[in-house]
């Protein structure tokens, strides 16, 4: 396709049409121009220049929308297109941040870091920071959630390759369990039921007396006996209720 002009910070292109047909005008929105930060697309594109871009959809009026950044680095695009969701890959942790983990995926182009793991995809355990699950330089095996040519990244999951510990509790509804209170929030408490498994007990199950917070009734670390009321494996939640004699 050929760059034919600019509309503000967007790029207008003409797509090659079959012989005898009219060419179509496409638009590359400003945020789809490049993986790099540029003040204006004229800094990297010129009118008359032939470029590659990936189709991403159409506006309400029917105009074709394209992404040039998805094709900006051919080696990166080729690598990402070779990966599929559900595929298992290996790599090395490149950086650990409070919002997630960057990973050098084996086989990625030199000089790039393509893998990313969001905090919820690190482990089934409740953690406050990714550093509790992995460390920089650590070798990992993960499952691909989705390769994304437009962002130049592949989102990964460590949790997908780990057994969901709630599966072991699925047939334990109605049983009594004693465990420590691990966290107190304004409307209830979390109780450790087994390694990497917590359940939630609502404030109303702790006492029938009017109190402002659970901290007026129990303390963190205190052992408490509860009944497993519900195990929701799909949403990864365990609902607890008071054992007989508690909450009165």
mmCIF file with all atom_site columns, N, CA and C in Angstrom, residues 4 19-20 29 31 47 57 66 83 89 94 110 136 148 168 175 180 183-185 190 193 201 221 229 244:
data_model
loop_
_atom_site.group_PDB
_atom_site.id
_atom_site.type_symbol
_atom_site.label_atom_id
_atom_site.label_alt_id
_atom_site.label_comp_id
_atom_site.label_asym_id
_atom_site.label_entity_id
_atom_site.label_seq_id
_atom_site.pdbx_PDB_ins_code
_atom_site.Cartn_x
_atom_site.Cartn_y
_atom_site.Cartn_z
_atom_site.occupancy
_atom_site.B_iso_or_equiv
_atom_site.pdbx_formal_charge
_atom_site.auth_seq_id
_atom_site.auth_comp_id
_atom_site.auth_asym_id
_atom_site.auth_atom_id
_atom_site.pdbx_PDB_model_num
ATOM 1  N N  . UNK A 1 4   ? -0.568  8.203   0.989   1.00 0.00 ? 4   UNK A N  1
ATOM 2  C CA . UNK A 1 4   ? -1.039  9.277   0.112   1.00 0.00 ? 4   UNK A CA 1
ATOM 3  C C  . UNK A 1 4   ? -1.225  10.597  0.858   1.00 0.00 ? 4   UNK A C  1
ATOM 4  N N  . UNK A 1 19  ? -7.032  -5.400  -10.953 1.00 0.00 ? 19  UNK A N  1
ATOM 5  C CA . UNK A 1 19  ? -7.130  -4.662  -12.209 1.00 0.00 ? 19  UNK A CA 1
ATOM 6  C C  . UNK A 1 19  ? -8.590  -4.362  -12.544 1.00 0.00 ? 19  UNK A C  1
ATOM 7  N N  . UNK A 1 20  ? -8.865  -3.125  -12.860 1.00 0.00 ? 20  UNK A N  1
ATOM 8  C CA . UNK A 1 20  ? -10.222 -2.729  -13.235 1.00 0.00 ? 20  UNK A CA 1
ATOM 9  C C  . UNK A 1 20  ? -11.063 -2.273  -12.059 1.00 0.00 ? 20  UNK A C  1
ATOM 10 N N  . UNK A 1 29  ? -4.536  4.856   12.297  1.00 0.00 ? 29  UNK A N  1
ATOM 11 C CA . UNK A 1 29  ? -4.660  5.793   13.422  1.00 0.00 ? 29  UNK A CA 1
ATOM 12 C C  . UNK A 1 29  ? -3.299  6.096   14.036  1.00 0.00 ? 29  UNK A C  1
ATOM 13 N N  . UNK A 1 31  ? -2.094  5.990   16.987  1.00 0.00 ? 31  UNK A N  1
ATOM 14 C CA . UNK A 1 31  ? -1.523  5.043   17.940  1.00 0.00 ? 31  UNK A CA 1
ATOM 15 C C  . UNK A 1 31  ? -1.115  3.722   17.283  1.00 0.00 ? 31  UNK A C  1
ATOM 16 N N  . UNK A 1 47  ? 4.919   10.755  1.762   1.00 0.00 ? 47  UNK A N  1
ATOM 17 C CA . UNK A 1 47  ? 3.922   10.548  0.722   1.00 0.00 ? 47  UNK A CA 1
ATOM 18 C C  . UNK A 1 47  ? 4.580   9.849   -0.461  1.00 0.00 ? 47  UNK A C  1
ATOM 19 N N  . UNK A 1 57  ? -9.719  -3.614  11.364  1.00 0.00 ? 57  UNK A N  1
ATOM 20 C CA . UNK A 1 57  ? -11.171 -3.430  11.434  1.00 0.00 ? 57  UNK A CA 1
ATOM 21 C C  . UNK A 1 57  ? -11.626 -2.292  10.538  1.00 0.00 ? 57  UNK A C  1
ATOM 22 N N  . UNK A 1 66  ? -6.026  0.260   9.757   1.00 0.00 ? 66  UNK A N  1
ATOM 23 C CA . UNK A 1 66  ? -4.821  -0.546  9.617   1.00 0.00 ? 66  UNK A CA 1
ATOM 24 C C  . UNK A 1 66  ? -3.831  -0.255  10.737  1.00 0.00 ? 66  UNK A C  1
ATOM 25 N N  . UNK A 1 83  ? 3.661   -18.301 16.926  1.00 0.00 ? 83  UNK A N  1
ATOM 26 C CA . UNK A 1 83  ? 3.211   -18.748 18.248  1.00 0.00 ? 83  UNK A CA 1
ATOM 27 C C  . UNK A 1 83  ? 1.680   -18.762 18.293  1.00 0.00 ? 83  UNK A C  1
ATOM 28 N N  . UNK A 1 89  ? 5.858   -22.451 26.119  1.00 0.00 ? 89  UNK A N  1
ATOM 29 C CA . UNK A 1 89  ? 7.156   -21.884 25.744  1.00 0.00 ? 89  UNK A CA 1
ATOM 30 C C  . UNK A 1 89  ? 8.037   -21.779 26.975  1.00 0.00 ? 89  UNK A C  1
ATOM 31 N N  . UNK A 1 94  ? 13.132  -11.306 32.592  1.00 0.00 ? 94  UNK A N  1
ATOM 32 C CA . UNK A 1 94  ? 13.994  -10.154 32.304  1.00 0.00 ? 94  UNK A CA 1
ATOM 33 C C  . UNK A 1 94  ? 13.800  -9.029  33.298  1.00 0.00 ? 94  UNK A C  1
ATOM 34 N N  . UNK A 1 110 ? 16.804  -11.011 18.542  1.00 0.00 ? 110 UNK A N  1
ATOM 35 C CA . UNK A 1 110 ? 17.806  -10.415 19.427  1.00 0.00 ? 110 UNK A CA 1
ATOM 36 C C  . UNK A 1 110 ? 17.467  -8.953  19.709  1.00 0.00 ? 110 UNK A C  1
ATOM 37 N N  . UNK A 1 136 ? 14.274  -12.158 38.747  1.00 0.00 ? 136 UNK A N  1
ATOM 38 C CA . UNK A 1 136 ? 15.010  -11.832 37.528  1.00 0.00 ? 136 UNK A CA 1
ATOM 39 C C  . UNK A 1 136 ? 16.098  -12.874 37.263  1.00 0.00 ? 136 UNK A C  1
ATOM 40 N N  . UNK A 1 148 ? 0.426   -10.963 20.246  1.00 0.00 ? 148 UNK A N  1
ATOM 41 C CA . UNK A 1 148 ? -0.210  -9.744  19.747  1.00 0.00 ? 148 UNK A CA 1
ATOM 42 C C  . UNK A 1 148 ? 0.776   -8.956  18.901  1.00 0.00 ? 148 UNK A C  1
ATOM 43 N N  . UNK A 1 168 ? -9.109  -29.697 44.483  1.00 0.00 ? 168 UNK A N  1
ATOM 44 C CA . UNK A 1 168 ? -9.034  -30.669 45.578  1.00 0.00 ? 168 UNK A CA 1
ATOM 45 C C  . UNK A 1 168 ? -10.133 -30.452 46.618  1.00 0.00 ? 168 UNK A C  1
ATOM 46 N N  . UNK A 1 175 ? -17.892 -29.550 54.876  1.00 0.00 ? 175 UNK A N  1
ATOM 47 C CA . UNK A 1 175 ? -16.908 -29.984 55.861  1.00 0.00 ? 175 UNK A CA 1
ATOM 48 C C  . UNK A 1 175 ? -16.442 -28.811 56.726  1.00 0.00 ? 175 UNK A C  1
ATOM 49 N N  . UNK A 1 180 ? -5.856  -20.499 60.030  1.00 0.00 ? 180 UNK A N  1
ATOM 50 C CA . UNK A 1 180 ? -5.573  -19.146 60.512  1.00 0.00 ? 180 UNK A CA 1
ATOM 51 C C  . UNK A 1 180 ? -6.233  -18.082 59.626  1.00 0.00 ? 180 UNK A C  1
ATOM 52 N N  . UNK A 1 183 ? -6.134  -12.537 56.403  1.00 0.00 ? 183 UNK A N  1
ATOM 53 C CA . UNK A 1 183 ? -6.340  -11.139 56.053  1.00 0.00 ? 183 UNK A CA 1
ATOM 54 C C  . UNK A 1 183 ? -7.709  -10.683 56.541  1.00 0.00 ? 183 UNK A C  1
ATOM 55 N N  . UNK A 1 184 ? -7.744  -9.478  57.067  1.00 0.00 ? 184 UNK A N  1
ATOM 56 C CA . UNK A 1 184 ? -9.005  -8.892  57.531  1.00 0.00 ? 184 UNK A CA 1
ATOM 57 C C  . UNK A 1 184 ? -9.336  -7.690  56.652  1.00 0.00 ? 184 UNK A C  1
ATOM 58 N N  . UNK A 1 185 ? -10.543 -7.696  56.092  1.00 0.00 ? 185 UNK A N  1
ATOM 59 C CA . UNK A 1 185 ? -11.017 -6.561  55.301  1.00 0.00 ? 185 UNK A CA 1
ATOM 60 C C  . UNK A 1 185 ? -12.284 -6.020  55.966  1.00 0.00 ? 185 UNK A C  1
ATOM 61 N N  . UNK A 1 190 ? -10.331 -13.500 55.373  1.00 0.00 ? 190 UNK A N  1
ATOM 62 C CA . UNK A 1 190 ? -9.867  -14.631 54.573  1.00 0.00 ? 190 UNK A CA 1
ATOM 63 C C  . UNK A 1 190 ? -9.230  -15.644 55.512  1.00 0.00 ? 190 UNK A C  1
ATOM 64 N N  . UNK A 1 193 ? -7.271  -22.458 54.239  1.00 0.00 ? 193 UNK A N  1
ATOM 65 C CA . UNK A 1 193 ? -7.881  -23.776 54.370  1.00 0.00 ? 193 UNK A CA 1
ATOM 66 C C  . UNK A 1 193 ? -6.887  -24.894 54.077  1.00 0.00 ? 193 UNK A C  1
ATOM 67 N N  . UNK A 1 201 ? -14.923 -15.496 54.620  1.00 0.00 ? 201 UNK A N  1
ATOM 68 C CA . UNK A 1 201 ? -15.996 -15.547 55.616  1.00 0.00 ? 201 UNK A CA 1
ATOM 69 C C  . UNK A 1 201 ? -16.523 -14.137 55.820  1.00 0.00 ? 201 UNK A C  1
ATOM 70 N N  . UNK A 1 221 ? -4.127  -14.026 62.085  1.00 0.00 ? 221 UNK A N  1
ATOM 71 C CA . UNK A 1 221 ? -3.340  -15.115 62.639  1.00 0.00 ? 221 UNK A CA 1
ATOM 72 C C  . UNK A 1 221 ? -4.128  -16.010 63.578  1.00 0.00 ? 221 UNK A C  1
ATOM 73 N N  . UNK A 1 229 ? -18.887 -23.576 52.539  1.00 0.00 ? 229 UNK A N  1
ATOM 74 C CA . UNK A 1 229 ? -20.262 -23.443 52.047  1.00 0.00 ? 229 UNK A CA 1
ATOM 75 C C  . UNK A 1 229 ? -20.350 -23.606 50.534  1.00 0.00 ? 229 UNK A C  1
ATOM 76 N N  . UNK A 1 244 ? -20.979 -24.409 63.543  1.00 0.00 ? 244 UNK A N  1
ATOM 77 C CA . UNK A 1 244 ? -22.034 -24.406 64.552  1.00 0.00 ? 244 UNK A CA 1
ATOM 78 C C  . UNK A 1 244 ? -21.493 -23.865 65.863  1.00 0.00 ? 244 UNK A C  1
#
